mmCIF file of N, CA and C in Angstrom:
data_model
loop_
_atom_site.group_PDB
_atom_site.id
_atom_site.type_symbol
_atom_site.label_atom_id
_atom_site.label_comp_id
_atom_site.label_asym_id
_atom_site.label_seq_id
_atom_site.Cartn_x
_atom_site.Cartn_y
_atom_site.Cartn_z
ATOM 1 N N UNK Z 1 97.569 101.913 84.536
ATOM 2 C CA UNK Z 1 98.197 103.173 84.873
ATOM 3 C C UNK Z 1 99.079 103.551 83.691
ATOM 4 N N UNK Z 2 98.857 104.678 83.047
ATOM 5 C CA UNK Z 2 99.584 105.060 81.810
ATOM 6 C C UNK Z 2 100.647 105.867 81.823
ATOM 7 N N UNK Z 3 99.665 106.709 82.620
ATOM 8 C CA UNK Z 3 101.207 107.687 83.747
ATOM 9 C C UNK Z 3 101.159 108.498 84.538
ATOM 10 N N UNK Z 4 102.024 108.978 84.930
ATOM 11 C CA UNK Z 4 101.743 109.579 86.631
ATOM 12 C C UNK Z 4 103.082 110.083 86.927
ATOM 13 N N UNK Z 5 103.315 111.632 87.089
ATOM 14 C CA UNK Z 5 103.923 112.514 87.478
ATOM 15 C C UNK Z 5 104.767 112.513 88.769
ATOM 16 N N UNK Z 6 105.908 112.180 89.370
ATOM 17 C CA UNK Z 6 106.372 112.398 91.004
ATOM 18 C C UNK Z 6 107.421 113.856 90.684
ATOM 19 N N UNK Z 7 107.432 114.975 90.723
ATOM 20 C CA UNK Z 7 108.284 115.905 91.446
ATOM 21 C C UNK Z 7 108.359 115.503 92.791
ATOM 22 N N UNK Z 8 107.859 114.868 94.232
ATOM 23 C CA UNK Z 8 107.720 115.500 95.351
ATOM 24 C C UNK Z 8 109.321 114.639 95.810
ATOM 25 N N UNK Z 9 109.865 114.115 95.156
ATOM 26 C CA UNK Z 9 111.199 112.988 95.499
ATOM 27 C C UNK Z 9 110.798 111.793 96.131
ATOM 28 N N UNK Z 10 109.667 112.068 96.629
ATOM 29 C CA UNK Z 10 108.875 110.651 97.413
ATOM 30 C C UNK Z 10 108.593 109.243 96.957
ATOM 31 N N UNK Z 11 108.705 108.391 97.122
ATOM 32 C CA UNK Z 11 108.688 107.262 96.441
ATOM 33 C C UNK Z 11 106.778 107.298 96.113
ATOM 34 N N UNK Z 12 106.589 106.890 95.003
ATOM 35 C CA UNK Z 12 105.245 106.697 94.649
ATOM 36 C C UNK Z 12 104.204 105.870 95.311
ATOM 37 N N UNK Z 13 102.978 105.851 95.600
ATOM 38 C CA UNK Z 13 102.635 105.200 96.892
ATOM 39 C C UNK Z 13 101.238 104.895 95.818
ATOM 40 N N UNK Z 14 100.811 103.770 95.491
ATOM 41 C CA UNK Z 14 100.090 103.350 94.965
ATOM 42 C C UNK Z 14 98.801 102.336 95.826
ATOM 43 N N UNK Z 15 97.573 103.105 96.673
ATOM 44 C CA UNK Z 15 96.573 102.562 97.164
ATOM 45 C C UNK Z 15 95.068 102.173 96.343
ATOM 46 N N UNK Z 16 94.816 100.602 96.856
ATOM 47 C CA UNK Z 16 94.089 99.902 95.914
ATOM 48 C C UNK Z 16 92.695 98.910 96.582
ATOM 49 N N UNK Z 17 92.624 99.510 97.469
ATOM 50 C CA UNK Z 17 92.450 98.310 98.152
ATOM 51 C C UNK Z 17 91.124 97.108 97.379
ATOM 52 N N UNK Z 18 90.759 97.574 96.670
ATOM 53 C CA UNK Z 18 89.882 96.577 95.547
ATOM 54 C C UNK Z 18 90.185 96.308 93.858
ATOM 55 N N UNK Z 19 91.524 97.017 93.788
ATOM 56 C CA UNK Z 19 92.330 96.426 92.725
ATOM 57 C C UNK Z 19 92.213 95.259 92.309
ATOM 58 N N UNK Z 20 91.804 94.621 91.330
ATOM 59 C CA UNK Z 20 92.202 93.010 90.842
ATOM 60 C C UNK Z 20 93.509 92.962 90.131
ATOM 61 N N UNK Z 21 93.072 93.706 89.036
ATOM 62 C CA UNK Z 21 94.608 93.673 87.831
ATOM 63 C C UNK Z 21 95.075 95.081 87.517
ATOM 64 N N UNK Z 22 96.551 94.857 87.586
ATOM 65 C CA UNK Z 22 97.237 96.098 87.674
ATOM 66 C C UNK Z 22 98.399 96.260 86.605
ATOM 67 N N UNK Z 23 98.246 96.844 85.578
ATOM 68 C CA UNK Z 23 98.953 97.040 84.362
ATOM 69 C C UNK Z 23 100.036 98.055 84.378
ATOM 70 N N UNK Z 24 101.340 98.249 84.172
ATOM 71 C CA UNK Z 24 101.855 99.771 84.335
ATOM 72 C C UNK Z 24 103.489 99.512 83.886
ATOM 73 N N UNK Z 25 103.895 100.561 83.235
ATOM 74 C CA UNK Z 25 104.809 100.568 82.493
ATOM 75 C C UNK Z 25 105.954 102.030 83.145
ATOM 76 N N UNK Z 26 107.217 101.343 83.144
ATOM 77 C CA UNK Z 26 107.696 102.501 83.963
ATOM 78 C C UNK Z 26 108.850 102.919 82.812
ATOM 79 N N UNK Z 27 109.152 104.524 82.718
ATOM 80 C CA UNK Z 27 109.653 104.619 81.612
ATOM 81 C C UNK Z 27 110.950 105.123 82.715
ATOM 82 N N UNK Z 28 111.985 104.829 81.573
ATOM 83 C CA UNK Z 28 113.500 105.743 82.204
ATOM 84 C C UNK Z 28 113.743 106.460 82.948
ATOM 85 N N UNK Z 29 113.812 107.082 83.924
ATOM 86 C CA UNK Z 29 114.400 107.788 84.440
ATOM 87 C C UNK Z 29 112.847 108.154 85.586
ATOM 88 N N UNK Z 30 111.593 107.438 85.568
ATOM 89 C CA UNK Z 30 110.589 107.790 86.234
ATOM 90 C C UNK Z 30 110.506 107.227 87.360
ATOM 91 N N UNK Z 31 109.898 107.679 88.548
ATOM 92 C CA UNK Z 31 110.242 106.750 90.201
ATOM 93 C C UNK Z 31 111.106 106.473 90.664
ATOM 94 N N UNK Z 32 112.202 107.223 90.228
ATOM 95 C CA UNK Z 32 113.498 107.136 90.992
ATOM 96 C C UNK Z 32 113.567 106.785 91.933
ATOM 97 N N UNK Z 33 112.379 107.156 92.818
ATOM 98 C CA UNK Z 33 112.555 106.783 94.155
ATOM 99 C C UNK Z 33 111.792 105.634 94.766
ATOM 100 N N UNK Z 34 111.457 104.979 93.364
ATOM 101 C CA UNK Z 34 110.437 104.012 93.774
ATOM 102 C C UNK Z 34 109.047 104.085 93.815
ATOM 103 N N UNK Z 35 108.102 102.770 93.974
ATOM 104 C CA UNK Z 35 106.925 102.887 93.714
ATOM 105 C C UNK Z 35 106.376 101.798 95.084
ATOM 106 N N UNK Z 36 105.924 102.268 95.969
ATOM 107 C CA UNK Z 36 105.080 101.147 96.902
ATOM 108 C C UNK Z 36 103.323 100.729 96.200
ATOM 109 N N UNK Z 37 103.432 99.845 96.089
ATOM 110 C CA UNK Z 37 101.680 99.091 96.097
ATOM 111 C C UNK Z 37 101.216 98.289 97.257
ATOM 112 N N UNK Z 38 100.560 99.210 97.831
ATOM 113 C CA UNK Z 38 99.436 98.529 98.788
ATOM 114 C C UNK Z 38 98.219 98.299 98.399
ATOM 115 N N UNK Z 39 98.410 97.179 98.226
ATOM 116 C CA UNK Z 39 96.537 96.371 97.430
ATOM 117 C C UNK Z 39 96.622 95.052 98.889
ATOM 118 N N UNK Z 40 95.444 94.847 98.641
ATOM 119 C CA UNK Z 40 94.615 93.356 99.553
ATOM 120 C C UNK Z 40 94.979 92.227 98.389
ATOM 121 N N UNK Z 41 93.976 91.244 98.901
ATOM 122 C CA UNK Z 41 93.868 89.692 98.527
ATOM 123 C C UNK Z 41 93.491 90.182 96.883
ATOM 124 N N UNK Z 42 92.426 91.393 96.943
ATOM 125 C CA UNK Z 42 92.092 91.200 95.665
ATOM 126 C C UNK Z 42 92.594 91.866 94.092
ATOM 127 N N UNK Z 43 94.359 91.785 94.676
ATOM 128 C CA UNK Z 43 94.590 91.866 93.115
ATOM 129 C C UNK Z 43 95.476 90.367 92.582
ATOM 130 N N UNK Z 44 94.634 89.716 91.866
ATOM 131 C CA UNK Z 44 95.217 88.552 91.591
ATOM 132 C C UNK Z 44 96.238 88.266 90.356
ATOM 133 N N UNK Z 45 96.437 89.918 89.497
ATOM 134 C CA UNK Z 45 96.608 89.999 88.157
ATOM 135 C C UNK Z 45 97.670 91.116 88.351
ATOM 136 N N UNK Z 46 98.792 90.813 87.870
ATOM 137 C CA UNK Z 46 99.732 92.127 87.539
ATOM 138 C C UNK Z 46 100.879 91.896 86.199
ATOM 139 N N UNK Z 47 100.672 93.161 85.794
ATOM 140 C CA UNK Z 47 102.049 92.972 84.686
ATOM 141 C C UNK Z 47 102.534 94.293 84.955
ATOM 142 N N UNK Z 48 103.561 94.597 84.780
ATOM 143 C CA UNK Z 48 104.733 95.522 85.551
ATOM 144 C C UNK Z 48 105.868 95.779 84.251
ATOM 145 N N UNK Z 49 106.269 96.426 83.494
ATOM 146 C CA UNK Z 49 107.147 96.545 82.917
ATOM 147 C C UNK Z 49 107.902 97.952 82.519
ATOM 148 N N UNK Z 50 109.346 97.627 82.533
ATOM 149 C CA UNK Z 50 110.422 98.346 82.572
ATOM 150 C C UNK Z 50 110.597 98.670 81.311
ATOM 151 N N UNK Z 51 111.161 99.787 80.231
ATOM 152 C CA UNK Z 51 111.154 100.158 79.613
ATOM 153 C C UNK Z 51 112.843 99.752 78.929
ATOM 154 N N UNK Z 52 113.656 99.718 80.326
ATOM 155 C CA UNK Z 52 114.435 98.862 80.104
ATOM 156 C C UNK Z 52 115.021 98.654 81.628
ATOM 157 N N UNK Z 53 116.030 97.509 81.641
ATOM 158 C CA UNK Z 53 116.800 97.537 82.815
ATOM 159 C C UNK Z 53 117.091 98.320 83.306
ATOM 160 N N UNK Z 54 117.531 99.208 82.994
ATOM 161 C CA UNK Z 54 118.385 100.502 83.655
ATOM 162 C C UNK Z 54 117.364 101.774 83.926
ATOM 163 N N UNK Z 55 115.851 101.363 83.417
ATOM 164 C CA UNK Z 55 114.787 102.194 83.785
ATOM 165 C C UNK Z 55 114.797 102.624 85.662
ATOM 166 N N UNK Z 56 115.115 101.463 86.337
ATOM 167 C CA UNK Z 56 114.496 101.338 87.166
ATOM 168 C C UNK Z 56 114.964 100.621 88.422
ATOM 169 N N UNK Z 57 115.960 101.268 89.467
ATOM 170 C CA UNK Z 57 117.109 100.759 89.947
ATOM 171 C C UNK Z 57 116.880 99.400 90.530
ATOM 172 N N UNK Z 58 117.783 98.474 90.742
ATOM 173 C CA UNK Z 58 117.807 97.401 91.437
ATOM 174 C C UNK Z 58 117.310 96.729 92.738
ATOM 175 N N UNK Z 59 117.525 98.285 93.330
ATOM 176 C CA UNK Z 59 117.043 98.116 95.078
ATOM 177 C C UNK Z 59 115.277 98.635 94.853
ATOM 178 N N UNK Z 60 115.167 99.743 93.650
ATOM 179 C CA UNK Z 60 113.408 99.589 93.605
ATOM 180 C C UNK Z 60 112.505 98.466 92.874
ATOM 181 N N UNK Z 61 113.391 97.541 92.298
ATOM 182 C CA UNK Z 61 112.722 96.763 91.377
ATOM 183 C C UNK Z 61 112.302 95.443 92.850
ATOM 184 N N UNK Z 62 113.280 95.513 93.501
ATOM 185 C CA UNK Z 62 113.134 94.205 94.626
ATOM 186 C C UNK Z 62 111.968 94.698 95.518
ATOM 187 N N UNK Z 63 112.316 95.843 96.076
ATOM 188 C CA UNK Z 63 110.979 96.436 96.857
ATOM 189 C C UNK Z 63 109.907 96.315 96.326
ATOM 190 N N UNK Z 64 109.971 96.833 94.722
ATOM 191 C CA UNK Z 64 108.148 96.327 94.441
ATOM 192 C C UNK Z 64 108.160 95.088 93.997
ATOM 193 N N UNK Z 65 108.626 93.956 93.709
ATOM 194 C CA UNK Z 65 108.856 92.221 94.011
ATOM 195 C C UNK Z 65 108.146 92.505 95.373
ATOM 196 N N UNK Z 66 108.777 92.599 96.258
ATOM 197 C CA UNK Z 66 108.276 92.301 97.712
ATOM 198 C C UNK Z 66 106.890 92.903 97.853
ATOM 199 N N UNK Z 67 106.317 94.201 97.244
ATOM 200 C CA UNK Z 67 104.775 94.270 97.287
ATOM 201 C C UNK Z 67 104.298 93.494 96.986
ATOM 202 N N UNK Z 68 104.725 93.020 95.628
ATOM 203 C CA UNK Z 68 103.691 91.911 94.734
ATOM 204 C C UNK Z 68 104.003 90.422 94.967
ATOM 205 N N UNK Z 69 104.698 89.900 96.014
ATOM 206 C CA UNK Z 69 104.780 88.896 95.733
ATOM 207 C C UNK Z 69 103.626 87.551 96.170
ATOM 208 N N UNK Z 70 102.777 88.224 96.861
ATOM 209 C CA UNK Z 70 101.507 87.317 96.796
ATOM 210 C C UNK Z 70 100.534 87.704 95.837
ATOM 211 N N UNK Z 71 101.038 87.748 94.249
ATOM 212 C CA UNK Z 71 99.816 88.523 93.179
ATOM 213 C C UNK Z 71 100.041 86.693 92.538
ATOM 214 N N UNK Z 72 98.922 86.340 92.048
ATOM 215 C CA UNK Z 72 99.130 84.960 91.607
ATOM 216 C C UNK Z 72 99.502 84.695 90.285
ATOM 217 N N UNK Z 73 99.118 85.827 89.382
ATOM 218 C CA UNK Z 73 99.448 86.034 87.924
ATOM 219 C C UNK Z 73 100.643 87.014 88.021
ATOM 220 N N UNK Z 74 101.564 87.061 88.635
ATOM 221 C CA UNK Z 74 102.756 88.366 88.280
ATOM 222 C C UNK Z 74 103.537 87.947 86.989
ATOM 223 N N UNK Z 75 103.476 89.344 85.680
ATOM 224 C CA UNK Z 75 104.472 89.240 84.956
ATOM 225 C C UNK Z 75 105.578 90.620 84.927
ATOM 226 N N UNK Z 76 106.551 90.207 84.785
ATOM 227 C CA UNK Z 76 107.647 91.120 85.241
ATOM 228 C C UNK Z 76 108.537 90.942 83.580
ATOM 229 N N UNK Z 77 108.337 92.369 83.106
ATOM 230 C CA UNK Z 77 109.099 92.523 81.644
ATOM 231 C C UNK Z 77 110.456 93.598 82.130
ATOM 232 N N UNK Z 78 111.704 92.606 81.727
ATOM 233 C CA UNK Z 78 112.944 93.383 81.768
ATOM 234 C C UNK Z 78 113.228 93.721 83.494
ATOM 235 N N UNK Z 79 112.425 92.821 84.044
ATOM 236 C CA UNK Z 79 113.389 92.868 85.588
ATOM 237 C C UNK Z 79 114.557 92.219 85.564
ATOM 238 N N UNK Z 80 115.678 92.703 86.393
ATOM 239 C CA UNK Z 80 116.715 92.081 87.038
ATOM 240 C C UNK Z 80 116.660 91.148 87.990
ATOM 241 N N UNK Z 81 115.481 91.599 88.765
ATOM 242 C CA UNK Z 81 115.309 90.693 90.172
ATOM 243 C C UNK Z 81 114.099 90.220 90.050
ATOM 244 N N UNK Z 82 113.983 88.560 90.089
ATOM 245 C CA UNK Z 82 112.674 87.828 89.672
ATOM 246 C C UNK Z 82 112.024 87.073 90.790
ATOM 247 N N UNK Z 83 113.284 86.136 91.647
ATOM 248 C CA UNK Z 83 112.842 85.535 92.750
ATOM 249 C C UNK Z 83 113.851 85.666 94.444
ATOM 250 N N UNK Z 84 112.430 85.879 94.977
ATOM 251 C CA UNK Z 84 113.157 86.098 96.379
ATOM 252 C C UNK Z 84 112.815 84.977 97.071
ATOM 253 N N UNK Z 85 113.819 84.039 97.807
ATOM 254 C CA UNK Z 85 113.188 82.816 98.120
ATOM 255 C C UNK Z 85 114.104 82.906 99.879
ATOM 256 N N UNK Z 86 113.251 82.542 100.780
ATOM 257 C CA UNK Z 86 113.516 82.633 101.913
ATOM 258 C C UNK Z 86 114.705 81.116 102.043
ATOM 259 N N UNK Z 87 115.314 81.430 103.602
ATOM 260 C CA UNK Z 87 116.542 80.492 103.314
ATOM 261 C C UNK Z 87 115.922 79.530 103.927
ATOM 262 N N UNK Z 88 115.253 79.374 105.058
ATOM 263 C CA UNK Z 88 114.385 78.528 105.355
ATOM 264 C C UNK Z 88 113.664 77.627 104.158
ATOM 265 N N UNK Z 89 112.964 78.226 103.146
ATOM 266 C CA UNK Z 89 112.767 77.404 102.205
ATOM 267 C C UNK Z 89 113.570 76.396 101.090
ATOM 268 N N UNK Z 90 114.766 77.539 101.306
ATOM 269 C CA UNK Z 90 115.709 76.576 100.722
ATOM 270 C C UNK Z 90 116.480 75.504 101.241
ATOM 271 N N UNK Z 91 116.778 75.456 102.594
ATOM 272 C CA UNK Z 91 117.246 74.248 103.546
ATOM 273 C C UNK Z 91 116.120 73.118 103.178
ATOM 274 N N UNK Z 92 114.814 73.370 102.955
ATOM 275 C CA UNK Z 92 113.959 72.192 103.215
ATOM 276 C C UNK Z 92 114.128 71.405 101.996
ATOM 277 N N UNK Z 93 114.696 71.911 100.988
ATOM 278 C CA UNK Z 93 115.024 71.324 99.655
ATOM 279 C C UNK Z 93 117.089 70.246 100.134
ATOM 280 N N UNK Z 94 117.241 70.538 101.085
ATOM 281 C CA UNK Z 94 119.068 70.056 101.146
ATOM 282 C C UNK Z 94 118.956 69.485 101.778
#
């Protein structure tokens, strides 16, 4: 995805459902309101990158973490937020 236009204020809604690998670069001040990805099992490949930190607010960078977080190859350039780890998982480690 190279690029892609939102006037509507809507958060960007990205449907895939036979997606494997998903490439896309978000520049400054673009998706303000965010970007949802709904893909299946079959995207096993993603790289995602921010143009910079401040591209791309905090609370949208976690939301799309939480789309992707069953992608098996995720690379994330210039995120803030990398891992979301349930607390349950973390008790089983204490």
């Amino acid at each position: 995805m190279h690029s892609c236009s939102n006037l509507s204020g809507d958060p960007v809604v990205i449907t895939a459902p036979s997606l494997e690998y998903l490439e896309m670069g978000i520049p400054h001040g673009c998706y303000s309101n965010g970007i949802s990805v709904r893909v299946t099992a079959s995207l096993v490949k993603a790289s995602i990158a921010l143009v910079s930190e401040e591209a791309f607010s905090l609370e949208n960078q976690r939301r799309l973490l939480v789309d992707l977080c069953n992608v098996p190859d995720l690379e994330l350039i210039n995120f803030q937020t990398k891992l979301i780890v349930s607390m349950s998982l973390l008790s089983s480690f204490g």
